Amino acid sequence: TPERDEAVRYLMRDRAWAAYPLGYLDPDTRTEMDLLGLGGVGGLEALVAIAHLPNLVNVFATGDPGAVGAILAQMPAVPATGVFSARAEVLDVMERHLQVNTAYRMRRMLVRPGQLRPRIVEPTRRLTIEHLEQVRRLYGLWTDSHQLPGQLTDGVYYGVFAGSELIAAAGTHALSIRHGVGAIGNVLTHASFRGRGLASTTTTAVALELFAQGCEEVVLNVRNGNDIALLTYQRLGFTDHCTFIEGVFRKR
């Protein structure tokens, strides 16, 4: 069980790929974490980071596939269910220990200060916990509402309104100014207002705020095959960083 500082040093080797666990490991998020590592004198060879979020367990596995397998084989308590993120070469090892119910191939996209090409077509407003019910109405069942209060309180969310109704929003799934990285997610526009550049607008607003606060890298995920979203983010200056697998697992 590596110390947090050791885990952070290992994850910072590829900060864009490790944006989520780095966000959860920030003490300001108050996220309960289980860290399991394998390594020798030269340091960690692999790490499994388990974040205990509201009503959700998030497992992130990275490093040498054989070392990841050894960690999973020796885990004292395997979560009953949850979501996971891992590179494709690690997935085969994970499936020996976890029952993968759903899996999607994802693209991790990255933008740094100076690379962003902002696009703002409508005024945006910073969203706070006071907008929680409006945010929930927009997202409906599209996202896990248990995560929203903490994300609005501790993260960065921006929205576009039509009168008093929230019609588009984007925010952070994970954020650590301390570690210089933020992960944008929950980018959604109401069906009646799509095709007007509002996704670009809210994403731009969030990214600009993250850079202003000190983030050096901002990432987001696009499911493989979602060419419209891919083109939208490429126009904003995001580039491919890596591919990975994201899905849902159950304990074998």
Coordinates of C-alpha atoms in Angstrom, one line a residue:
T1 CA 0.0 0.0 0.0
P2 CA 2.1 2.9 -1.2
E3 CA 1.9 6.3 0.4
R4 CA -0.1 9.0 -1.4
D5 CA 3.0 10.9 -2.3
E6 CA 4.6 7.8 -3.9
A7 CA 1.5 7.1 -5.9
V8 CA 1.3 10.7 -7.0
R9 CA 4.9 10.7 -8.2
Y10 CA 4.2 7.5 -10.2
L11 CA 1.0 8.9 -11.7
M12 CA 2.6 12.2 -12.6
R13 CA 4.7 10.4 -15.2
D14 CA 1.7 10.5 -17.4
R15 CA -0.5 13.1 -15.8
A16 CA -3.1 13.3 -18.7
W17 CA -3.8 9.5 -18.5
A18 CA -3.9 9.6 -14.7
A19 CA -6.1 12.8 -14.4
Y20 CA -8.9 11.0 -12.6
P21 CA -6.9 9.3 -9.8
L22 CA -4.7 12.5 -9.4
G23 CA -7.9 14.5 -8.9
Y24 CA -9.2 12.0 -6.3
L25 CA -5.8 11.9 -4.5
D26 CA -5.9 15.7 -4.0
P27 CA -6.5 16.1 -0.2
D28 CA -9.0 18.9 -0.9
T29 CA -11.4 16.5 -2.5
R30 CA -11.7 14.4 0.7
T31 CA -12.1 11.3 -1.4
E32 CA -11.5 8.0 0.3
M33 CA -8.8 6.1 -1.6
D34 CA -7.4 2.6 -1.5
L35 CA -3.9 2.3 -3.1
L36 CA -2.3 -1.0 -4.1
G37 CA 1.0 -1.0 -5.8
L38 CA 3.7 -3.5 -6.9
G39 CA 7.4 -2.6 -7.4
G40 CA 10.9 -2.9 -6.2
V41 CA 14.0 -0.8 -5.5
G42 CA 13.4 1.3 -8.6
G43 CA 9.8 2.3 -7.6
L44 CA 6.4 1.2 -8.6
E45 CA 5.8 -0.9 -11.6
A46 CA 2.0 -0.8 -11.4
L47 CA -0.7 0.8 -9.4
V48 CA -4.4 0.1 -8.7
A49 CA -6.2 3.1 -7.3
I50 CA -9.7 2.6 -5.9
A51 CA -11.8 5.7 -5.3
H52 CA -14.9 5.4 -3.1
L53 CA -17.2 8.1 -4.5
P54 CA -20.9 8.6 -3.5
N55 CA -22.7 5.4 -4.4
L56 CA -19.9 4.5 -6.8
V57 CA -16.5 2.7 -6.7
N58 CA -14.0 3.8 -9.4
V59 CA -11.1 1.5 -10.1
F60 CA -8.1 2.8 -12.1
A61 CA -5.4 0.3 -13.1
T62 CA -2.1 1.2 -14.8
G63 CA 1.4 -0.1 -15.3
D64 CA 2.9 -3.4 -16.3
P65 CA 0.1 -5.9 -17.0
G66 CA 1.7 -8.7 -15.1
A67 CA 2.2 -6.5 -12.1
V68 CA -1.4 -5.3 -12.3
G69 CA -2.5 -9.0 -12.3
A70 CA -0.4 -9.7 -9.2
I71 CA -2.0 -6.8 -7.4
L72 CA -5.5 -7.9 -8.3
A73 CA -4.7 -11.5 -7.3
Q74 CA -3.7 -10.3 -3.8
M75 CA -6.3 -7.7 -3.2
P76 CA -7.7 -8.2 0.3
A77 CA -11.2 -7.2 -0.7
V78 CA -12.4 -6.9 -4.2
P79 CA -15.3 -4.4 -4.7
A80 CA -18.6 -6.0 -5.4
T81 CA -19.2 -3.7 -8.4
G82 CA -18.0 -0.4 -9.9
V83 CA -16.6 1.2 -12.9
F84 CA -13.0 0.9 -14.2
S85 CA -10.5 2.5 -16.5
A86 CA -7.5 0.7 -17.9
R87 CA -5.3 0.5 -21.1
A88 CA -6.2 -2.3 -23.5
E89 CA -3.1 -4.3 -22.6
V90 CA -4.2 -4.5 -18.9
L91 CA -7.8 -5.4 -19.6
D92 CA -7.1 -9.1 -20.3
V93 CA -5.4 -9.4 -16.9
M94 CA -8.3 -7.6 -15.2
E95 CA -10.8 -10.0 -16.7
R96 CA -9.2 -12.9 -15.0
H97 CA -10.1 -11.4 -11.6
L98 CA -13.2 -9.2 -12.4
Q99 CA -16.3 -9.9 -14.4
V100 CA -16.5 -7.1 -17.0
N101 CA -20.1 -6.5 -17.8
T102 CA -19.8 -3.5 -20.1
A103 CA -16.7 -2.0 -21.8
Y104 CA -16.2 0.9 -24.2
R105 CA -13.1 1.9 -26.1
M106 CA -12.4 5.5 -25.3
R107 CA -10.1 8.3 -26.5
R108 CA -8.4 10.5 -23.9
M109 CA -8.0 14.0 -25.4
L110 CA -5.7 16.7 -24.1
V111 CA -5.3 20.5 -24.4
R112 CA -2.7 22.7 -22.7
P113 CA -2.6 26.5 -22.2
G114 CA -1.9 28.2 -25.5
Q115 CA -3.4 25.3 -27.5
L116 CA -7.0 26.0 -26.7
R117 CA -9.0 27.7 -29.5
P118 CA -11.9 29.2 -27.6
R119 CA -15.4 29.3 -29.0
I120 CA -18.1 31.3 -27.1
V121 CA -21.4 31.8 -29.0
E122 CA -23.6 32.6 -26.0
P123 CA -23.0 34.1 -22.5
T124 CA -22.1 31.5 -19.9
R125 CA -22.6 31.5 -16.1
R126 CA -20.6 29.7 -13.4
L127 CA -22.8 27.0 -11.9
T128 CA -22.8 26.3 -8.1
I129 CA -24.7 24.1 -5.7
E130 CA -27.5 26.6 -5.9
H131 CA -28.2 25.4 -9.4
L132 CA -28.3 21.7 -8.4
E133 CA -32.0 21.1 -9.3
Q134 CA -31.6 22.9 -12.7
V135 CA -28.5 20.8 -13.5
R136 CA -30.4 17.6 -12.5
R137 CA -33.3 18.5 -14.8
L138 CA -31.0 19.0 -17.7
Y139 CA -29.1 15.8 -17.2
G140 CA -32.0 13.6 -16.1
L141 CA -30.8 10.0 -16.1
W142 CA -27.9 10.9 -18.4
T143 CA -25.4 11.1 -15.5
D144 CA -25.1 9.8 -11.9
S145 CA -26.9 12.4 -9.9
H146 CA -25.2 11.2 -6.7
Q147 CA -21.9 12.8 -8.0
L148 CA -23.4 16.1 -8.9
P149 CA -23.5 17.9 -5.5
G150 CA -19.8 17.2 -4.9
Q151 CA -18.9 18.1 -8.5
L152 CA -20.7 21.4 -8.3
T153 CA -19.2 22.3 -4.9
D154 CA -15.6 21.3 -5.5
G155 CA -15.4 21.4 -9.2
V156 CA -15.9 23.9 -12.1
Y157 CA -19.2 24.0 -14.0
Y158 CA -20.5 26.4 -16.5
G159 CA -23.9 26.6 -18.2
V160 CA -25.9 28.5 -20.8
F161 CA -29.4 29.6 -19.9
A162 CA -32.5 30.4 -21.9
G163 CA -34.4 32.6 -19.5
S164 CA -34.3 30.7 -16.2
E165 CA -33.9 27.3 -17.8
L166 CA -30.4 25.7 -18.1
I167 CA -30.0 24.5 -21.7
A168 CA -26.4 23.4 -21.8
A169 CA -23.7 22.6 -19.3
A170 CA -20.2 21.2 -18.9
G171 CA -18.1 20.6 -15.8
T172 CA -15.3 18.7 -14.1
H173 CA -15.4 15.0 -13.2
A174 CA -12.0 15.3 -11.4
L175 CA -9.8 18.3 -10.6
S176 CA -6.6 19.0 -8.8
I177 CA -5.0 22.4 -9.1
R178 CA -2.3 21.0 -6.8
H179 CA -1.4 18.4 -9.4
G180 CA -2.1 20.8 -12.4
V181 CA -4.8 18.7 -14.1
G182 CA -8.6 18.8 -14.6
A183 CA -10.9 16.3 -16.4
I184 CA -13.9 17.8 -18.2
G185 CA -17.1 15.8 -18.5
N186 CA -20.9 16.0 -18.3
V187 CA -21.0 18.0 -21.5
L188 CA -24.6 18.1 -22.5
T189 CA -27.0 20.4 -24.5
H190 CA -30.8 20.1 -24.3
A191 CA -32.1 18.4 -27.5
S192 CA -34.0 21.5 -28.6
F193 CA -30.8 23.6 -28.7
R194 CA -28.3 21.3 -30.3
G195 CA -26.2 22.3 -33.3
R196 CA -25.7 25.8 -32.1
G197 CA -22.2 25.5 -30.7
L198 CA -23.3 25.4 -27.0
A199 CA -21.2 22.3 -26.2
S200 CA -18.1 24.2 -27.5
T201 CA -19.1 27.2 -25.5
T202 CA -19.5 25.4 -22.2
T203 CA -16.4 23.3 -22.7
T204 CA -14.4 26.5 -23.6
A205 CA -15.7 28.2 -20.4
V206 CA -14.6 25.4 -18.2
A207 CA -11.2 25.0 -19.8
L208 CA -10.5 28.7 -19.6
E209 CA -11.4 28.7 -15.9
L210 CA -9.2 25.7 -15.2
F211 CA -6.2 27.3 -16.9
A212 CA -6.8 30.5 -15.0
Q213 CA -6.7 28.6 -11.7
G214 CA -3.4 27.0 -12.6
C215 CA -4.1 23.7 -14.5
E216 CA -1.4 22.8 -17.0
E217 CA -3.3 20.0 -18.6
V218 CA -7.0 19.6 -19.3
V219 CA -8.4 16.3 -20.5
L220 CA -11.8 14.9 -21.6
N221 CA -13.0 11.5 -22.9
V222 CA -14.7 10.7 -26.2
R223 CA -16.2 7.3 -26.9
N224 CA -14.7 5.7 -30.0
G225 CA -17.1 6.2 -32.9
N226 CA -18.6 9.5 -31.6
D227 CA -17.2 11.5 -34.6
I228 CA -19.3 14.6 -33.9
A229 CA -17.9 15.0 -30.4
L230 CA -14.4 14.2 -31.6
L231 CA -14.6 16.9 -34.3
T232 CA -16.1 19.4 -31.8
Y233 CA -13.2 19.0 -29.4
Q234 CA -10.5 18.9 -32.1
R235 CA -11.7 22.3 -33.3
L236 CA -11.2 23.6 -29.8
G237 CA -7.6 22.4 -29.9
F238 CA -7.8 19.1 -28.1
T239 CA -5.6 16.3 -29.4
D240 CA -5.5 12.6 -28.9
H241 CA -3.4 11.5 -26.0
C242 CA -4.2 7.8 -25.6
T243 CA -6.9 5.2 -26.0
F244 CA -8.2 3.1 -23.1
I245 CA -11.1 0.9 -22.0
E246 CA -13.8 2.1 -19.6
G247 CA -16.6 -0.1 -18.3
V248 CA -18.5 -1.7 -15.5
F249 CA -17.4 -4.7 -13.5
R250 CA -18.7 -7.1 -10.9
K251 CA -16.8 -9.3 -8.5
R252 CA -16.3 -12.8 -9.8

